[in-house]
Short mmCIF file of C-alpha atoms and ligand atoms in Angstrom, two decimals:
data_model
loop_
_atom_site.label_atom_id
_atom_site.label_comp_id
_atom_site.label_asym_id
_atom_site.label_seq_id
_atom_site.Cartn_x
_atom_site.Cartn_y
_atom_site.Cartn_z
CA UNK C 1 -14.39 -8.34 -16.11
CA UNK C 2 -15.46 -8.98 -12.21
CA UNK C 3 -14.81 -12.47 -12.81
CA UNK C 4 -11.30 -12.07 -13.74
CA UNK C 5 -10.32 -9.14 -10.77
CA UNK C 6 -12.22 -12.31 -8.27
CA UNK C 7 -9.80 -14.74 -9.91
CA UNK C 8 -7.03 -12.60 -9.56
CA UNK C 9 -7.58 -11.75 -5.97
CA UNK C 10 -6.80 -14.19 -3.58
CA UNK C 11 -9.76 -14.70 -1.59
CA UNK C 12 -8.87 -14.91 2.13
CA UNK C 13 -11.22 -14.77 4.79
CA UNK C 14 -10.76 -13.72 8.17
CA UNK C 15 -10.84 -14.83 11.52
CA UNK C 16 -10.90 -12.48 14.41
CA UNK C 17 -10.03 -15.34 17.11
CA UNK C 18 -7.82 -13.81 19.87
CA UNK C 19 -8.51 -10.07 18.83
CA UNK C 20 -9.32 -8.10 22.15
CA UNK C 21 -12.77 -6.17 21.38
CA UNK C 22 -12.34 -3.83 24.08
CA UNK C 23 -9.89 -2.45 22.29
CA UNK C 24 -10.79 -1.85 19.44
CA UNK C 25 -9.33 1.32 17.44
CA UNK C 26 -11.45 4.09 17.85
CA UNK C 27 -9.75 5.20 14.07
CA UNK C 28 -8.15 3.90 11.70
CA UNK C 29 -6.77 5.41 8.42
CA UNK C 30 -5.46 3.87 5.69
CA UNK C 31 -3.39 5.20 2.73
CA UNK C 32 -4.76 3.06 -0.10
CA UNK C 33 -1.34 2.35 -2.19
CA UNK C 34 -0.42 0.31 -4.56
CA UNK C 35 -3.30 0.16 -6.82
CA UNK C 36 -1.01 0.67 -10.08
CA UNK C 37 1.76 -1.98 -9.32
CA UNK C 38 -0.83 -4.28 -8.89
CA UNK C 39 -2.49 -4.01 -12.25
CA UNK C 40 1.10 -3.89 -13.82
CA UNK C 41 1.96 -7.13 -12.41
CA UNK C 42 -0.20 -8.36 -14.42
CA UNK C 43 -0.28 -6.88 -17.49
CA UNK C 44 -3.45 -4.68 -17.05
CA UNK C 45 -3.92 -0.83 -17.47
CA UNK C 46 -3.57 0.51 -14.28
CA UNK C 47 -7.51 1.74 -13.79
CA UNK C 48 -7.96 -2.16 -13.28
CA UNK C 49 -5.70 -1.82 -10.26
CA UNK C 50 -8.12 0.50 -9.24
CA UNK C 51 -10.87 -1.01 -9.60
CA UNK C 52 -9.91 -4.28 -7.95
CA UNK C 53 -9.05 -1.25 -5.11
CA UNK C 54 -12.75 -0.97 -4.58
CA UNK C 55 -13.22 -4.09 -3.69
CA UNK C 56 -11.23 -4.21 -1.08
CA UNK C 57 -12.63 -1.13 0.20
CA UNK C 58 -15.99 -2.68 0.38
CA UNK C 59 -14.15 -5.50 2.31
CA UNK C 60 -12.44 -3.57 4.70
CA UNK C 61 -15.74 -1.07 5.67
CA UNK C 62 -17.82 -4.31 6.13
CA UNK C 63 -15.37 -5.50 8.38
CA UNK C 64 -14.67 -2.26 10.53
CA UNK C 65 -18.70 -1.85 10.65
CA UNK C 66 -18.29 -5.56 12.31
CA UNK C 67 -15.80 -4.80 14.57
CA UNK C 68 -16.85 -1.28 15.98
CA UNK C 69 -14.62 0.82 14.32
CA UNK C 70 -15.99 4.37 14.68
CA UNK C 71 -14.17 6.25 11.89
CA UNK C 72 -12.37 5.19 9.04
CA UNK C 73 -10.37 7.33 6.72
CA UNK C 74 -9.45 6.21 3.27
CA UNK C 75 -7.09 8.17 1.26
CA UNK C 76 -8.88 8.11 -2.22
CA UNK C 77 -6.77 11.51 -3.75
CA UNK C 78 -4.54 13.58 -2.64
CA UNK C 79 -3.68 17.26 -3.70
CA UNK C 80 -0.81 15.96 -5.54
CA UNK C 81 -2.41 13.02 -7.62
CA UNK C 82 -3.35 16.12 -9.82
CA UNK C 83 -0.21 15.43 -11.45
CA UNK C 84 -0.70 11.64 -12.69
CA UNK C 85 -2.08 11.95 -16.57
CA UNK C 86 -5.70 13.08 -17.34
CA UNK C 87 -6.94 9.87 -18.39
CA UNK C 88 -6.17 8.41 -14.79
CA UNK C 89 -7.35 11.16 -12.89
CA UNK C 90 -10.78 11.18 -14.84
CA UNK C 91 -11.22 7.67 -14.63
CA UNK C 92 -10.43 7.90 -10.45
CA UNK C 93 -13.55 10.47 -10.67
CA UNK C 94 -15.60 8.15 -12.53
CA UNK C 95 -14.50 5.27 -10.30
CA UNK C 96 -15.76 7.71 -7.33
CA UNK C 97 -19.41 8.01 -8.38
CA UNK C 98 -19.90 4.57 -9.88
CA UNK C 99 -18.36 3.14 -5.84
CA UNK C 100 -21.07 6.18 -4.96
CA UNK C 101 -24.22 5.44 -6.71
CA UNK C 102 -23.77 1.37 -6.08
CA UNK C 103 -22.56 1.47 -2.56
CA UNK C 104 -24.68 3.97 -1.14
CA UNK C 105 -27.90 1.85 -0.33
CA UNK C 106 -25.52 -1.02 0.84
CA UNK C 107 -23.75 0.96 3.06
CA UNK C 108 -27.07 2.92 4.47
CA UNK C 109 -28.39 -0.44 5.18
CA UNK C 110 -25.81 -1.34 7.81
CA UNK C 111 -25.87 1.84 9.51
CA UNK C 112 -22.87 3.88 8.06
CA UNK C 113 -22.57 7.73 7.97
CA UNK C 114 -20.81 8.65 4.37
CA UNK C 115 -18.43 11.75 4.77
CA UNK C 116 -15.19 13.06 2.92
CA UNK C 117 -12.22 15.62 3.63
CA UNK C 118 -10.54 17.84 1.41
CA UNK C 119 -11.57 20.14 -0.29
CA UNK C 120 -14.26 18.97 -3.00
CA UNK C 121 -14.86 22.11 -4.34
CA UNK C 122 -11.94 21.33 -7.11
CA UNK C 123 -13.41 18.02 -7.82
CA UNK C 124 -15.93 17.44 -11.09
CA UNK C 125 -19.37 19.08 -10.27
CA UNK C 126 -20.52 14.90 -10.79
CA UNK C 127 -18.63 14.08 -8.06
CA UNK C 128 -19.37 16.46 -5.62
CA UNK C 129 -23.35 16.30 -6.19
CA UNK C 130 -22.85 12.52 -5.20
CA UNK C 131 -21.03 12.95 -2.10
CA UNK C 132 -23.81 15.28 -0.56
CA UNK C 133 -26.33 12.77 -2.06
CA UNK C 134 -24.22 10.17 0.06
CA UNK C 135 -23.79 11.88 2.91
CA UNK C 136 -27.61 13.06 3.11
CA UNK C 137 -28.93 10.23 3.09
CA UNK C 138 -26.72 8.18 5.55
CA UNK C 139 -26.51 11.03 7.81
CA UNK C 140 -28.87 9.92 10.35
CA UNK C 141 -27.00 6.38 10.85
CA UNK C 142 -24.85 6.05 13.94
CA UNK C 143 -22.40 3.30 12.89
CA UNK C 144 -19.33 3.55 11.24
CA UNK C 145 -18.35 7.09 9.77
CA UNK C 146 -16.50 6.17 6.78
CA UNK C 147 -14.62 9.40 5.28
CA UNK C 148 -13.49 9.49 2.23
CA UNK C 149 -9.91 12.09 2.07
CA UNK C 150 -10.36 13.63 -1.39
CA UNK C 151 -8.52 16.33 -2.95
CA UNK C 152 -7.11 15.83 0.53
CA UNK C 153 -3.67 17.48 1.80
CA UNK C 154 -2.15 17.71 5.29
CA UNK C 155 -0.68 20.81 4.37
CA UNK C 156 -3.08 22.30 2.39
CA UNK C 157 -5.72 21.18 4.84
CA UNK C 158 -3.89 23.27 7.43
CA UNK C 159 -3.31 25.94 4.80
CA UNK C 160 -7.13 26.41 4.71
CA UNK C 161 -7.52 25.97 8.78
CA UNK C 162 -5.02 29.15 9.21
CA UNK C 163 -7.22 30.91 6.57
CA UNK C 164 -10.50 30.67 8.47
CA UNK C 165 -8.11 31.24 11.64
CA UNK C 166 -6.95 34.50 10.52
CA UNK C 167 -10.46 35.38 8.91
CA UNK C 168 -12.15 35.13 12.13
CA UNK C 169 -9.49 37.03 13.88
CA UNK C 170 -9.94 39.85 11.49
CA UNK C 171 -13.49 39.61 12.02
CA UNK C 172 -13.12 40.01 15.84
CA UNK C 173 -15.23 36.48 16.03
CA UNK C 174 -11.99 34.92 17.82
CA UNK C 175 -9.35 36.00 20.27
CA UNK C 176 -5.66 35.62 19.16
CA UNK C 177 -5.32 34.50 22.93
CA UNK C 178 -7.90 31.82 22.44
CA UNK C 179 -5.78 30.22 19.62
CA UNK C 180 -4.78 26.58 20.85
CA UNK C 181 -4.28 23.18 19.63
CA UNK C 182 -7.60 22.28 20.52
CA UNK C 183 -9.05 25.11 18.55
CA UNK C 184 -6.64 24.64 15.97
CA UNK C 185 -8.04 20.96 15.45
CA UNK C 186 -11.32 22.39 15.68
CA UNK C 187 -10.67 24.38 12.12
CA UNK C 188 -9.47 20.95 10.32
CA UNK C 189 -11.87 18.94 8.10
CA UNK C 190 -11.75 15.99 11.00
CA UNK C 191 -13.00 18.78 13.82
CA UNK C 192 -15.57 16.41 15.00
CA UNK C 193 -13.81 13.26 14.60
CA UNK C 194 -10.74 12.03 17.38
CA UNK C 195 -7.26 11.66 15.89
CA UNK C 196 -6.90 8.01 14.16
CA UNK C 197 -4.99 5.81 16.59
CA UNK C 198 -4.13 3.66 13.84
CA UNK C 199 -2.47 4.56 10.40
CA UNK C 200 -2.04 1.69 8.24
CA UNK C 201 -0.23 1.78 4.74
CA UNK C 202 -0.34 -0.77 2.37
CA UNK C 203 2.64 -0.87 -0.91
CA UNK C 204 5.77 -1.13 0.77
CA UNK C 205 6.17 2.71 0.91
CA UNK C 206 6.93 3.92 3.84
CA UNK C 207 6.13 7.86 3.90
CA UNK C 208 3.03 9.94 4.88
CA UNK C 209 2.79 11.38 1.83
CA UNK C 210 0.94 14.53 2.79
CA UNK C 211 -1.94 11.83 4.91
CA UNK C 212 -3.58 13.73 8.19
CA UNK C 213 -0.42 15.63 9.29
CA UNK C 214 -1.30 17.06 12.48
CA UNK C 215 -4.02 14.16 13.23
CA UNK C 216 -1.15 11.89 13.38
CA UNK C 217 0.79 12.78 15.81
CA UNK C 218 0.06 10.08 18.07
CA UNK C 219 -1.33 7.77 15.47
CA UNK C 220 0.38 4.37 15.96
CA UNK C 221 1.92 3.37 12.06
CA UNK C 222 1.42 -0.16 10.49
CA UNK C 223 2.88 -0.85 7.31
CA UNK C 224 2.87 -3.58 5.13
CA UNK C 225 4.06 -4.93 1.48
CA UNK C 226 1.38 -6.24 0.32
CA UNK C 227 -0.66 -4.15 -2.53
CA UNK C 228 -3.98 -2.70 -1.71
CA UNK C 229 -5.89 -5.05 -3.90
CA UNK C 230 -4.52 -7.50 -2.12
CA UNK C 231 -5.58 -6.46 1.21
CA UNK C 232 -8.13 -8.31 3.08
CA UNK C 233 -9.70 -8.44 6.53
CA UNK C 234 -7.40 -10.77 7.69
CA UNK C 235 -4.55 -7.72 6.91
CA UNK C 236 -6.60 -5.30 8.89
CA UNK C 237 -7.28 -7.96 11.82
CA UNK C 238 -3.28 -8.79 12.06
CA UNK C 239 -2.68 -4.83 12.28
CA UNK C 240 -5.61 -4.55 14.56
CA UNK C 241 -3.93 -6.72 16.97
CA UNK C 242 -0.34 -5.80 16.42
CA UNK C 243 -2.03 -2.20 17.54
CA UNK C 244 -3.12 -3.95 20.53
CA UNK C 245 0.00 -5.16 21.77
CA UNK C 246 1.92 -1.31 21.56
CA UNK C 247 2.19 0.60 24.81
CA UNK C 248 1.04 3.77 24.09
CA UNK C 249 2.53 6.11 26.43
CA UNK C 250 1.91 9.58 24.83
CA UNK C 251 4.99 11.05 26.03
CA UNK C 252 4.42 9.64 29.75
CA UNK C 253 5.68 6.48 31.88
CA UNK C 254 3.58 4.15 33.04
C1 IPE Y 1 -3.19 4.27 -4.87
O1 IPE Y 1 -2.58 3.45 -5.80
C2 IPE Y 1 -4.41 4.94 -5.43
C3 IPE Y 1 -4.27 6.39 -5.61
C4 IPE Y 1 -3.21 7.10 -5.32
C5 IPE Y 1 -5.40 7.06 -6.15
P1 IPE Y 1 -1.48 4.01 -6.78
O2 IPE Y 1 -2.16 4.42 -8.05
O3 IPE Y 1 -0.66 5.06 -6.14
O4 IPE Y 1 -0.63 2.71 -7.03
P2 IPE Y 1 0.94 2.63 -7.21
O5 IPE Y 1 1.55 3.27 -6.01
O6 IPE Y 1 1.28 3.33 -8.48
O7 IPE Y 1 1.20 1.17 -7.26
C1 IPE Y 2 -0.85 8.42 -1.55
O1 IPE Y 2 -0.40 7.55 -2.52
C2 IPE Y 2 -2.18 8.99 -1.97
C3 IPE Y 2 -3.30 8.04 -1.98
C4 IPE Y 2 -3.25 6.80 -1.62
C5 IPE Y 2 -4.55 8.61 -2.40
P1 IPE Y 2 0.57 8.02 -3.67
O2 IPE Y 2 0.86 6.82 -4.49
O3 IPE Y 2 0.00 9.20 -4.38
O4 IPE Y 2 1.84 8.51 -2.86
P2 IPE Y 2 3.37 8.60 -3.27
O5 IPE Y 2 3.45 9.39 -4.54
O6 IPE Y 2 3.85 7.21 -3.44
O7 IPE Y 2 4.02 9.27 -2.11
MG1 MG Y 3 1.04 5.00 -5.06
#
């Protein structure tokens, strides 16, 4: 089956010529869409899309472990994927521990730290048991932080932040007066990472769809058409530098 997704896949390679590596996103997140078109283009069952989805993920960490990317998010599932049928929603959880148990060495090797938002708790006990495998073992590497959004909702991600909020209040641990945005932030799942600077989406859609609501709010956007199977460094590289030629002002002048 590998042979046909490679055929499939147009194999492009990058270049990085003329990308300015000073400024390099310290962030990046990426909505991972358009897994199911893909595999319907061409007459396969949509797990196939998502399969050939993995590859590109291995793709794209290689190449942000290359090019000093600190933090990448990937949205794998969000809080509303719950709705697609069964069969599809086991088969992403299956998908998760096979990428899991074959990546993890790989990715240990060249120095990155496995994490994941969301809450995990509603994921298969399988799942969960190989993310903090994952994340134990690579947690002493100090490249690339690769987090995987699972179960992962803006809202309900906030949702859970006000919860712990209010808890601690009630507790007399926290001060209503010390509530701020920083502390706010500091209750997400990304409390020790810095906002992406750079949201790309893949698929033509262009919506949030629930993705890192209040990290975003200075989060330059990138969108393109083509399908996340399709995706390749050379994608990333073009919105990498695209990123580099915005002014951002953050609500200043310069
Ligand atoms: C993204 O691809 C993967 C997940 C949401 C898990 P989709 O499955 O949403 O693909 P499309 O949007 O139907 O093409
Ligand atoms: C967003 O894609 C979620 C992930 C990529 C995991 P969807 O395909 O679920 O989003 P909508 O339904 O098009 O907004
Ligand atoms: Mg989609």
């Amino acid at each position: 089956m590998e042979w046909i997704l490679n055929k499939l896949r147009k194999k492009d390679e990058s270049d990085n010529i003329d990308i300015d590596m000073s400024n390099i996103p310290q962030h990046i997140a990426i909505i991972m869409d358009g897994n199911g078109r893909w595999a319907k283009r061409r007459n396969l069952p949509r797990t196939m899309g998502h399969r050939a989805g993995v590859e590109t993920i291995r793709e794209i960490v290689k190449t942000c472990s290359k090019l000093g990317v600190k933090y990448l998010t990937l949205y794998a599932f969000s809080t509303e994927n719950w709705k697609r049928p069964k069969e599809e929603v086991n088969a992403l959880m299956n998908l998760l521990v096979e990428y899991l148990r074959g990546e993890v060495d790989e990715l240990n090797k060249n120095n990155v730290i496995i994490n994941w938002i969301g809450d995990i708790s509603k994921l298969p006990s399988m799942c969960q048991a190989e993310l903090i495998r994952a994340k134990e073992i690579t947690k002493n590497n100090t490249g690339l932080m690769l987090n995987l959004a699972l179960n992962y909702g803006g809202r309900d991600e906030i949702k859970r932040g006000i919860v712990n909020i209010v808890k601690d209040v009630k507790e007399g641990k926290l001060n209503i007066n010390d509530i701020n945005e920083e502390l706010i932030s500091s209750y997400l799942d990304t409390s020790k990472m810095p906002d992406p600077d750079l949201l790309i989406r893949p698929s033509g859609e262009l919506r949030i769809s629930n993705f890192l609501l209040w990290q975003i709010a200075y989060a330059e956007l990138w969108f393109s058409d083509v399908l996340w199977p399709d995706f390749t460094s050379k994608h990333l590289i073009q919105a990498i530098k695209d990123y580099q030629m915005r002014d951002r002002r953050f609500g200043g002048i310069k």
